[in-house]
PDB file of C-alpha atoms in Angstrom:
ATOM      1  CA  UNK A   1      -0.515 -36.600 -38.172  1.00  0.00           C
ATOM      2  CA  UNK A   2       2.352 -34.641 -39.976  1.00  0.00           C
ATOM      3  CA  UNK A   3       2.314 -30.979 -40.363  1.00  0.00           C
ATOM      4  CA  UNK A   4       3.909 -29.460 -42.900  1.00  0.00           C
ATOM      5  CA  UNK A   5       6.698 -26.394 -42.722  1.00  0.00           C
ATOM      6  CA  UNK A   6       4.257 -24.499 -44.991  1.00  0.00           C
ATOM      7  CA  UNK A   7       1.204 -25.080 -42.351  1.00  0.00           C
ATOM      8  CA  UNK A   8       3.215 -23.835 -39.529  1.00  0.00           C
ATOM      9  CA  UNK A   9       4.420 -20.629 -41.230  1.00  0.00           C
ATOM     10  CA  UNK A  10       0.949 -19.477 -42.177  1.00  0.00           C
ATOM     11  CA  UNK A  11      -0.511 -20.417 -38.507  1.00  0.00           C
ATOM     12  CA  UNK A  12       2.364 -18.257 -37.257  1.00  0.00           C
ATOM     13  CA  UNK A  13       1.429 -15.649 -40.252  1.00  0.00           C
ATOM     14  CA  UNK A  14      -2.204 -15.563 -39.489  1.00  0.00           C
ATOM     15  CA  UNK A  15      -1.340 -15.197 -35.300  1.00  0.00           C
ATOM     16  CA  UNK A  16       1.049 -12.297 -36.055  1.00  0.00           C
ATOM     17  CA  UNK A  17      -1.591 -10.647 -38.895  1.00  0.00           C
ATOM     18  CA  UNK A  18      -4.361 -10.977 -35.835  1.00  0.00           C
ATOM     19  CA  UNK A  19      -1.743  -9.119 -33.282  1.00  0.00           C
ATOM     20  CA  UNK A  20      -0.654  -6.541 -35.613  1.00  0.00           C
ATOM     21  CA  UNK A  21      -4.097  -5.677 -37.259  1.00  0.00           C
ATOM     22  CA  UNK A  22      -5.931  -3.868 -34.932  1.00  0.00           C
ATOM     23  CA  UNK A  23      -2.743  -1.362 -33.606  1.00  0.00           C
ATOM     24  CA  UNK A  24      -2.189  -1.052 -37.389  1.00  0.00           C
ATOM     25  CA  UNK A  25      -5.773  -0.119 -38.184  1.00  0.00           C
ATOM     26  CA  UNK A  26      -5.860   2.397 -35.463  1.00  0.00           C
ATOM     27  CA  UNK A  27      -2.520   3.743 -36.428  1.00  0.00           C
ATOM     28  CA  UNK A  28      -3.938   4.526 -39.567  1.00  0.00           C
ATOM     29  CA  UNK A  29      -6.895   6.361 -38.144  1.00  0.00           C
ATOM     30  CA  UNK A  30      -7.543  10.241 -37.913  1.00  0.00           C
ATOM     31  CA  UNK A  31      -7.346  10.769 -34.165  1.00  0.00           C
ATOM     32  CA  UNK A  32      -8.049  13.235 -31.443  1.00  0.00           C
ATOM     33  CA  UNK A  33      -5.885  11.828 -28.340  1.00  0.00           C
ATOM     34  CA  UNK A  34      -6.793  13.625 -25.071  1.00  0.00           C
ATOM     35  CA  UNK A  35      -6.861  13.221 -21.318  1.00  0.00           C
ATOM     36  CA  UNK A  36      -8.656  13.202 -18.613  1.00  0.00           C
ATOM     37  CA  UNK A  37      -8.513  13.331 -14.972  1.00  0.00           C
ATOM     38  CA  UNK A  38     -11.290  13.195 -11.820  1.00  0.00           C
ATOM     39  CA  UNK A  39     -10.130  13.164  -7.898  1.00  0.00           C
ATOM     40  CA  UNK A  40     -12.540  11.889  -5.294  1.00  0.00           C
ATOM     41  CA  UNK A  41     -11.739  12.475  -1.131  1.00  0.00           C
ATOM     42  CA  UNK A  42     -13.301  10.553   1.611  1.00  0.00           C
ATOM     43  CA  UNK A  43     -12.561  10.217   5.110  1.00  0.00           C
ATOM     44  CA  UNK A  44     -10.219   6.982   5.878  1.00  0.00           C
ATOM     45  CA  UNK A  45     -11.913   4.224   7.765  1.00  0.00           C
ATOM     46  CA  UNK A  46      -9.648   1.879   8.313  1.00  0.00           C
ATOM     47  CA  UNK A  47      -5.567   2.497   9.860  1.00  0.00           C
ATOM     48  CA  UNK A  48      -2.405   0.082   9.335  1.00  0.00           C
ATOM     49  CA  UNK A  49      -0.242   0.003  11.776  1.00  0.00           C
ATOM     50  CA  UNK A  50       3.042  -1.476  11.485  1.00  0.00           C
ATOM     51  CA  UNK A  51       4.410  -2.723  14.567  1.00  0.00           C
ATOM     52  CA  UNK A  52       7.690  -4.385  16.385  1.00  0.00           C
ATOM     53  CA  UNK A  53       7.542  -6.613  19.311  1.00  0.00           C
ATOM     54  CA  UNK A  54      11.112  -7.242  20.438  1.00  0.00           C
ATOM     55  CA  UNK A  55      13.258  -8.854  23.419  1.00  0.00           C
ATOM     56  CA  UNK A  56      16.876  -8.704  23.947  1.00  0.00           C
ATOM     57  CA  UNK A  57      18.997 -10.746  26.259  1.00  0.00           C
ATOM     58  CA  UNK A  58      22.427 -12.666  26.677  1.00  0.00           C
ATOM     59  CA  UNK A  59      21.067 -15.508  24.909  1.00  0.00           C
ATOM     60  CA  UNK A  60      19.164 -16.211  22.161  1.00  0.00           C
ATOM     61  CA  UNK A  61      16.978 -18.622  23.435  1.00  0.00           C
ATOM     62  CA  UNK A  62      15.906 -15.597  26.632  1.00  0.00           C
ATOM     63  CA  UNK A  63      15.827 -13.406  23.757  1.00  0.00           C
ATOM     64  CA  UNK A  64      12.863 -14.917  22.617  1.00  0.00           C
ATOM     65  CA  UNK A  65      11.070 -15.946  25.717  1.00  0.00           C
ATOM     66  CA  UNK A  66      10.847 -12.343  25.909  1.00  0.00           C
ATOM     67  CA  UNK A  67       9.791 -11.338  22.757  1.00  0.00           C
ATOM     68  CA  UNK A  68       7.059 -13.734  23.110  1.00  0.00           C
ATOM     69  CA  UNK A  69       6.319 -12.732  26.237  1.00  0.00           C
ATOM     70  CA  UNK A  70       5.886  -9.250  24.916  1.00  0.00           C
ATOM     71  CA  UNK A  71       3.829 -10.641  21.873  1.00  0.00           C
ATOM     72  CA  UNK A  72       1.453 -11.906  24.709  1.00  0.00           C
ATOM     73  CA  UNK A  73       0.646  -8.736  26.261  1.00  0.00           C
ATOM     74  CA  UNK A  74      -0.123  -7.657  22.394  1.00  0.00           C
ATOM     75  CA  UNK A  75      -2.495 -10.065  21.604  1.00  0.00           C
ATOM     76  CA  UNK A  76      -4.491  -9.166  25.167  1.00  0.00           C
ATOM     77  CA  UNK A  77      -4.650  -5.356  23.545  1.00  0.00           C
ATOM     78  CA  UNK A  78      -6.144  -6.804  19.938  1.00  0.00           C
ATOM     79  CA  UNK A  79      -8.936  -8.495  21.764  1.00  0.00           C
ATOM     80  CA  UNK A  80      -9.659  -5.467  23.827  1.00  0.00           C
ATOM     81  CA  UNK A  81      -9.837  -3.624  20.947  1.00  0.00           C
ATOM     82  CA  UNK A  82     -11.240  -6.532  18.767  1.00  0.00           C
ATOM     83  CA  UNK A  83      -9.143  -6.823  16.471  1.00  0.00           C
ATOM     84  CA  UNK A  84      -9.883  -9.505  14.086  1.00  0.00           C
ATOM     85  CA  UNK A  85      -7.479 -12.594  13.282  1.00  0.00           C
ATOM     86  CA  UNK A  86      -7.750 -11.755   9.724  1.00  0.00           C
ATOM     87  CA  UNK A  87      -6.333  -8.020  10.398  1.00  0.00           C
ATOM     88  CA  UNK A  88      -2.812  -9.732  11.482  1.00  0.00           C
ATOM     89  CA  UNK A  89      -0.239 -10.127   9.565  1.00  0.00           C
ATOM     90  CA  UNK A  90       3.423 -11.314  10.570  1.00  0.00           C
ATOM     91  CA  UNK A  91       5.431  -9.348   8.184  1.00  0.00           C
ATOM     92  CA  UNK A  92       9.074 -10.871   9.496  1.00  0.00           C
ATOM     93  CA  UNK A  93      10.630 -12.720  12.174  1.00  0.00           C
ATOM     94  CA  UNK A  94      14.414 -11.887  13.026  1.00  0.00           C
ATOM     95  CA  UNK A  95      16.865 -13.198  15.859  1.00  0.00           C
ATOM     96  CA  UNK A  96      20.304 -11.529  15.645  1.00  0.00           C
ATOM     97  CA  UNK A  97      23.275 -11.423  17.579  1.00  0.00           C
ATOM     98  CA  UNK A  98      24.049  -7.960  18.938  1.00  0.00           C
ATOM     99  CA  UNK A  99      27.921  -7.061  19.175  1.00  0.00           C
ATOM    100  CA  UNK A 100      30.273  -4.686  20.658  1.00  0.00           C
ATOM    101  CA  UNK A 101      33.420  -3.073  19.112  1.00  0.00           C
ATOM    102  CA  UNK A 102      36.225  -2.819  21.327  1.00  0.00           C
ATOM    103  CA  UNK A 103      38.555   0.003  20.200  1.00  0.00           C
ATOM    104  CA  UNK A 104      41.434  -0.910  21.926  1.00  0.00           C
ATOM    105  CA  UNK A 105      41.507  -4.897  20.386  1.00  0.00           C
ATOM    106  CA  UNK A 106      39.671  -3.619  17.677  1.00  0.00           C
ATOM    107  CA  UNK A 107      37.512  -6.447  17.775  1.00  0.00           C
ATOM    108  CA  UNK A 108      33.749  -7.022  18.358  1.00  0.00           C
ATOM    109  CA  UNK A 109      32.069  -9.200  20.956  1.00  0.00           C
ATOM    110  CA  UNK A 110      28.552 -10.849  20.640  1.00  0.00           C
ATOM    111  CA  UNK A 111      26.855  -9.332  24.060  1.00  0.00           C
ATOM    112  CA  UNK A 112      23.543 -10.722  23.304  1.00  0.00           C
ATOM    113  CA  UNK A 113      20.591 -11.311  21.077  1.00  0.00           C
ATOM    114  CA  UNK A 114      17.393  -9.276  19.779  1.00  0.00           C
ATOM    115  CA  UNK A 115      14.213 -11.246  18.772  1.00  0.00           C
ATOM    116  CA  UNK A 116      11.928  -8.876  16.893  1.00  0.00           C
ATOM    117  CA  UNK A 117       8.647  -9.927  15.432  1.00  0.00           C
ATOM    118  CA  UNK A 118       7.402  -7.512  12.989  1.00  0.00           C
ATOM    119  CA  UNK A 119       3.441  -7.319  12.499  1.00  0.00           C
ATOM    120  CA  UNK A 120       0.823  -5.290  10.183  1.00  0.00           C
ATOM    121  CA  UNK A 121      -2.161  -5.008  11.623  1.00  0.00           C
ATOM    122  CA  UNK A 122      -5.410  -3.369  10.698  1.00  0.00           C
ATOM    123  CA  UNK A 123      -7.972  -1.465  12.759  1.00  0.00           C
ATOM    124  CA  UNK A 124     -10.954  -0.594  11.628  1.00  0.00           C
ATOM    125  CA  UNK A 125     -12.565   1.551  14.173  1.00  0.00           C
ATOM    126  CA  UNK A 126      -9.881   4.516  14.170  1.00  0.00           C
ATOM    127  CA  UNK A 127     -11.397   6.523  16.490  1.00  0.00           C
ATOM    128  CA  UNK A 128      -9.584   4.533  18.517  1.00  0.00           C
ATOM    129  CA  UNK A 129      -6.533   4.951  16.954  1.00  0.00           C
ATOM    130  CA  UNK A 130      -4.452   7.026  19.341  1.00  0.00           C
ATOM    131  CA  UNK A 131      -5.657   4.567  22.852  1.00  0.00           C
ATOM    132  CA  UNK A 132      -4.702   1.525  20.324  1.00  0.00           C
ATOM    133  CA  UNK A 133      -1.305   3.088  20.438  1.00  0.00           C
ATOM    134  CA  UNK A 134      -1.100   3.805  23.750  1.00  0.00           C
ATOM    135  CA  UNK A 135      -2.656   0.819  24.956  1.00  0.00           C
ATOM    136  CA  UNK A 136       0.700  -1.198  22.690  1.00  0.00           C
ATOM    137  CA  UNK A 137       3.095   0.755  24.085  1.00  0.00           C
ATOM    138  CA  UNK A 138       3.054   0.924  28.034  1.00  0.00           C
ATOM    139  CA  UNK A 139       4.722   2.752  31.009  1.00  0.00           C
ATOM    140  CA  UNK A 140       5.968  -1.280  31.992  1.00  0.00           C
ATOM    141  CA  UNK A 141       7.849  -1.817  29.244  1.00  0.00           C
ATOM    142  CA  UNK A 142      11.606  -1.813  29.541  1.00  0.00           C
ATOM    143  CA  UNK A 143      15.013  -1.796  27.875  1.00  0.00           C
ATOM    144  CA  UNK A 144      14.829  -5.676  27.706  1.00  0.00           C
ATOM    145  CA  UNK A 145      11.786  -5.935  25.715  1.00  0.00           C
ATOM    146  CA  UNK A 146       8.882  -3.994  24.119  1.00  0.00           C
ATOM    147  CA  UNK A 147       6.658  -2.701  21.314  1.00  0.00           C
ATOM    148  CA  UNK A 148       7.671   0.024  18.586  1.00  0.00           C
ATOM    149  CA  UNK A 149       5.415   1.495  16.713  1.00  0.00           C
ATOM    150  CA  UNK A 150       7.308   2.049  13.164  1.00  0.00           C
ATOM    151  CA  UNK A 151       5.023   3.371  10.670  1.00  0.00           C
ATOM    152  CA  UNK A 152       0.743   3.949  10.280  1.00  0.00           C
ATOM    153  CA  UNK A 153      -0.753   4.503   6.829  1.00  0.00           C
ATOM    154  CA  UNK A 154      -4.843   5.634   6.487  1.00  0.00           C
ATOM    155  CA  UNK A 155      -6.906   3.872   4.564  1.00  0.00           C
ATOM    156  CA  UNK A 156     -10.473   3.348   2.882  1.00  0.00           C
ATOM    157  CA  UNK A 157     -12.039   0.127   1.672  1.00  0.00           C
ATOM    158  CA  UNK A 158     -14.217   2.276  -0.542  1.00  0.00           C
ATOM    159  CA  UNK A 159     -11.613   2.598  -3.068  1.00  0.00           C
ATOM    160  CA  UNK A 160     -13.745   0.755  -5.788  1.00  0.00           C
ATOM    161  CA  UNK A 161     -16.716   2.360  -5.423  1.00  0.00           C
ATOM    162  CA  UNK A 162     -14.382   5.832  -5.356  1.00  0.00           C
ATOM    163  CA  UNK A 163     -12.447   4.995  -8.637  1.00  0.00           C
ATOM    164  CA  UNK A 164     -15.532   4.220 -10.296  1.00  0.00           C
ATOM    165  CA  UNK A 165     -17.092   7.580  -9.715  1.00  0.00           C
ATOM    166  CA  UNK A 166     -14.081   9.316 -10.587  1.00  0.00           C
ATOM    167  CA  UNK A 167     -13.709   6.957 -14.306  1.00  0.00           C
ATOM    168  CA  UNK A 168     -17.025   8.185 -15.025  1.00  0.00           C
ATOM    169  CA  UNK A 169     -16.225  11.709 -14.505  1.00  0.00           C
ATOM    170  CA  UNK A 170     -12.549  11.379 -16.113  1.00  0.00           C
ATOM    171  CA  UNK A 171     -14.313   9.843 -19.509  1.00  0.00           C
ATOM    172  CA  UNK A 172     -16.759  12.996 -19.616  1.00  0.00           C
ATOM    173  CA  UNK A 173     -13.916  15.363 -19.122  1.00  0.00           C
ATOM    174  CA  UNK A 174     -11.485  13.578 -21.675  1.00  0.00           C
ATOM    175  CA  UNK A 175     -14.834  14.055 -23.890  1.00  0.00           C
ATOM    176  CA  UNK A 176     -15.223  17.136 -22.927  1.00  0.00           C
ATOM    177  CA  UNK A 177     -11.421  18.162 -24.116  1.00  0.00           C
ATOM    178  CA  UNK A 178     -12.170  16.158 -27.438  1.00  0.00           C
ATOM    179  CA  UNK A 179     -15.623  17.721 -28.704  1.00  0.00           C
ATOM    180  CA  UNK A 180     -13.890  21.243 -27.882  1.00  0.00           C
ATOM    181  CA  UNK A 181     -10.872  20.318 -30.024  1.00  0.00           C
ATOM    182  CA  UNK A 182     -13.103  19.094 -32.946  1.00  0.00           C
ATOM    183  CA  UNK A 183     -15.076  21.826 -32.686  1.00  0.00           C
ATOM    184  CA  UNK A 184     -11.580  24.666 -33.081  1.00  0.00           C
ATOM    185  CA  UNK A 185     -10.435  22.443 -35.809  1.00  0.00           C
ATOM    186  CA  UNK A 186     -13.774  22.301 -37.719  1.00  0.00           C
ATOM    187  CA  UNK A 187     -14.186  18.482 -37.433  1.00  0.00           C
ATOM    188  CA  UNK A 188     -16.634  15.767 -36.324  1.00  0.00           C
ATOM    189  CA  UNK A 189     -16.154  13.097 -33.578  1.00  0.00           C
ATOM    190  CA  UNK A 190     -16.996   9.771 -35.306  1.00  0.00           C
ATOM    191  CA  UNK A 191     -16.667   7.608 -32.140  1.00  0.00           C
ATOM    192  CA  UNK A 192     -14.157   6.249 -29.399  1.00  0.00           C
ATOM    193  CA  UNK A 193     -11.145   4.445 -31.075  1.00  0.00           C
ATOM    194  CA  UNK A 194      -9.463   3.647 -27.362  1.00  0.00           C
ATOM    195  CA  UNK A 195      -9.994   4.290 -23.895  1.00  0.00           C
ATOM    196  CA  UNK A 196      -7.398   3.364 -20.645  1.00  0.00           C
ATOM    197  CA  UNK A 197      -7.267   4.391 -17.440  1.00  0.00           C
ATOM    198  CA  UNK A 198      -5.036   4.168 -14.489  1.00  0.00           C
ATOM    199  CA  UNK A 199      -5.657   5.083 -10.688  1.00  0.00           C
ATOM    200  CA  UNK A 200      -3.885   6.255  -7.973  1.00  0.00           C
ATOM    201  CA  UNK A 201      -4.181   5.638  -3.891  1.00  0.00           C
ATOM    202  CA  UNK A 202      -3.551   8.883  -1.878  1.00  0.00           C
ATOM    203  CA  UNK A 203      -3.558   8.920   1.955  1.00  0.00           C
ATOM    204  CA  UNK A 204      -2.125  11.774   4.162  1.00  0.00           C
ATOM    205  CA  UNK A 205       1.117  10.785   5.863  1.00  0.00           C
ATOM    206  CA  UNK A 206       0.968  10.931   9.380  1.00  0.00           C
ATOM    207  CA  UNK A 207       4.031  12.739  10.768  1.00  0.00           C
ATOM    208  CA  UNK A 208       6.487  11.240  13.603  1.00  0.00           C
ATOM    209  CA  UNK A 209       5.333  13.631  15.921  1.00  0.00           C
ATOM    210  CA  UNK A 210       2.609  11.093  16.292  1.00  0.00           C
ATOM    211  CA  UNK A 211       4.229   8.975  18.065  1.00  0.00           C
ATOM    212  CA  UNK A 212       5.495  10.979  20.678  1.00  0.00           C
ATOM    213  CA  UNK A 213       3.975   8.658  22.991  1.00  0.00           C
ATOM    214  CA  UNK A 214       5.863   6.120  22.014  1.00  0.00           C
ATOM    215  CA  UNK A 215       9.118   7.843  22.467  1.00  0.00           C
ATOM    216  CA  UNK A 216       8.055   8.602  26.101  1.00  0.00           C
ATOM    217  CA  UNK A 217       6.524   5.083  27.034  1.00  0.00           C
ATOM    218  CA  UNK A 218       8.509   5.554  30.344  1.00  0.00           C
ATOM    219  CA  UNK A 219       6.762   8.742  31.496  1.00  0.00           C
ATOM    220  CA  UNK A 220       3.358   7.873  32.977  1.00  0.00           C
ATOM    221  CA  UNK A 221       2.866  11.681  32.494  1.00  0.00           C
ATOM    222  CA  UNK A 222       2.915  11.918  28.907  1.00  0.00           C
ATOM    223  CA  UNK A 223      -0.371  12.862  27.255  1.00  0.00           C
ATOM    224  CA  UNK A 224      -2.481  10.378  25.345  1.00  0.00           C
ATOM    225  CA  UNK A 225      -1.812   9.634  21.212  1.00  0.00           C
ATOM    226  CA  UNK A 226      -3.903  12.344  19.372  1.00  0.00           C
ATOM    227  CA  UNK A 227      -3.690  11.220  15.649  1.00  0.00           C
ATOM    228  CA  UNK A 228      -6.341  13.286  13.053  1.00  0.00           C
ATOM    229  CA  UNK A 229      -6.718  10.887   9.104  1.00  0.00           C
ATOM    230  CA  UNK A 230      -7.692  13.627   7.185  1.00  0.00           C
ATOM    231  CA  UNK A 231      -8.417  13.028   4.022  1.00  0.00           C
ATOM    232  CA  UNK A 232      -7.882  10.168   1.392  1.00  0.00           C
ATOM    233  CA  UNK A 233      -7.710  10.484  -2.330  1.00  0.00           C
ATOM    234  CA  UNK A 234      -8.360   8.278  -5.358  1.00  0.00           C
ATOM    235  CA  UNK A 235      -7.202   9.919  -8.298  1.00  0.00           C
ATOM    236  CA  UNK A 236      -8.438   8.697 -12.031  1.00  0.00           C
ATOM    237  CA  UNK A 237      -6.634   9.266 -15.422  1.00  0.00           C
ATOM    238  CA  UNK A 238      -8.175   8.412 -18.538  1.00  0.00           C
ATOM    239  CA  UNK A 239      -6.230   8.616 -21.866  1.00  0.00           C
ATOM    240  CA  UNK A 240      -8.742   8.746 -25.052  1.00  0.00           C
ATOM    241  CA  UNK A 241      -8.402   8.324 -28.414  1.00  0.00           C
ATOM    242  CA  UNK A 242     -11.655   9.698 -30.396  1.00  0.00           C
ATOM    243  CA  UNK A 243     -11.738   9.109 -34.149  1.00  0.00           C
ATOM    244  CA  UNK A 244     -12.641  11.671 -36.499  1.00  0.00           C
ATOM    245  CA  UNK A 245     -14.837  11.223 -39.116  1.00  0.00           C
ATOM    246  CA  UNK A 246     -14.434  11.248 -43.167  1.00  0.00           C
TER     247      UNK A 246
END
């Protein structure tokens, strides 16, 4: 079947018209455009941890013997802790060559290699947050292999439920701004022309002093890993647009 030039430019007519219509029809609206904003906190419940298992040694193959080795000893601490399969994640995988620069030739050398296994794991009991830690990084662990603890983030898997609440509550305010606005300019709301909404994620950082443990692995002394989650934030915008009527 042939179509015609003249059938394709009014298909392509018609699809543009039907784009163009409705941004068009509210453009030519009389509109109250207003905001509106609603913050709910909750306790975290779950923790990420980000984690490096690592093993250096003159060769690369030794290098990772180690870092497996290491990796080992990990996996005992997740099922002591019972950490789910699901709740591990190998980020990255790297095996470098580690040099020295010789001033004098001005040169560098390979000494040796690093294998470092990077992992994200999540617990979900964090009241045992701070014996997770220490239970990762032990007194036994050398300069030839080990676990750092990089980075830990709080989190909540009641974020749905918690941006819900707050949309509610960010319409009615946005509402609220609008009827107040009508009412100072002596007009009527006829109804909602558009609504969005974005959310935000907030968690309370936790500092590096929290893993001072880490730093002193070697001391059998040091003091166990005291971390407190505080509180986590989902924050709600809503922008409005609220037509006026004739």
């Amino acid at each position: 079947m042939r179509i015609s030039m003249r059938s394709i430019f009014i298909l392509i007519f018609a699809l543009v018209l039907e784009l163009f219509m409705p941004h068009q029809a509210l453009a030519d609206m009389h509109l109250i455009s207003v905001s509106g904003s609603a913050e709910k906190s909750v306790e975290p419940n779950l923790m990420n941890i980000h984690i490096d298992i690592w093993g250096k040694a003159p060769t690369a193959k030794k290098a990772q013997q180690l870092a497996s080795s290491e990796y080992q000893q990990v996996k005992k601490v997740f099922e002591t802790f019972k950490v789910k399969k699901e709740d591990i994640r190998t980020d990255n995988y790297d095996l470098n060559p580690e040099s020295q620069y010789d001033q004098k030739t001005q040169t560098s050398k390979v000494i040796g290699f690093k294998a470092v296994q990077t992992l994200s794991v999540t617990l979900h009991t964090i009241t045992e947050a701070g014996n997770f830690i220490d239970a990762l990084v032990t007194p036994s662990q050398g300069t030839n292999g080990g676990v750092s603890v990089n980075s830990i983030q709080w989190d909540t898997d009641k974020k749905s439920d918690l941006e819900l609440a707050g949309l509610s509550e960010a319409v009615k305010n946005a509402r609220k701004k609008a009827d107040e606005m009508a009412k100072a300019a002596g007009v009527k709301i006829k109804g909602v022309a558009h609504l969005s909404h974005g959310s935000q994620f907030y968690a309370p950082p936790v500092p590096m002093r929290a893993f001072a443990k880490t730093m002193m692995a070697n001391d059998s002394a040091a003091p166990s890993t005291e971390l407190s989650a505080g509180q986590a934030k989902v924050r709600v915008e809503v922008q409005a647009d609220y037509e006026i009527a004739d």
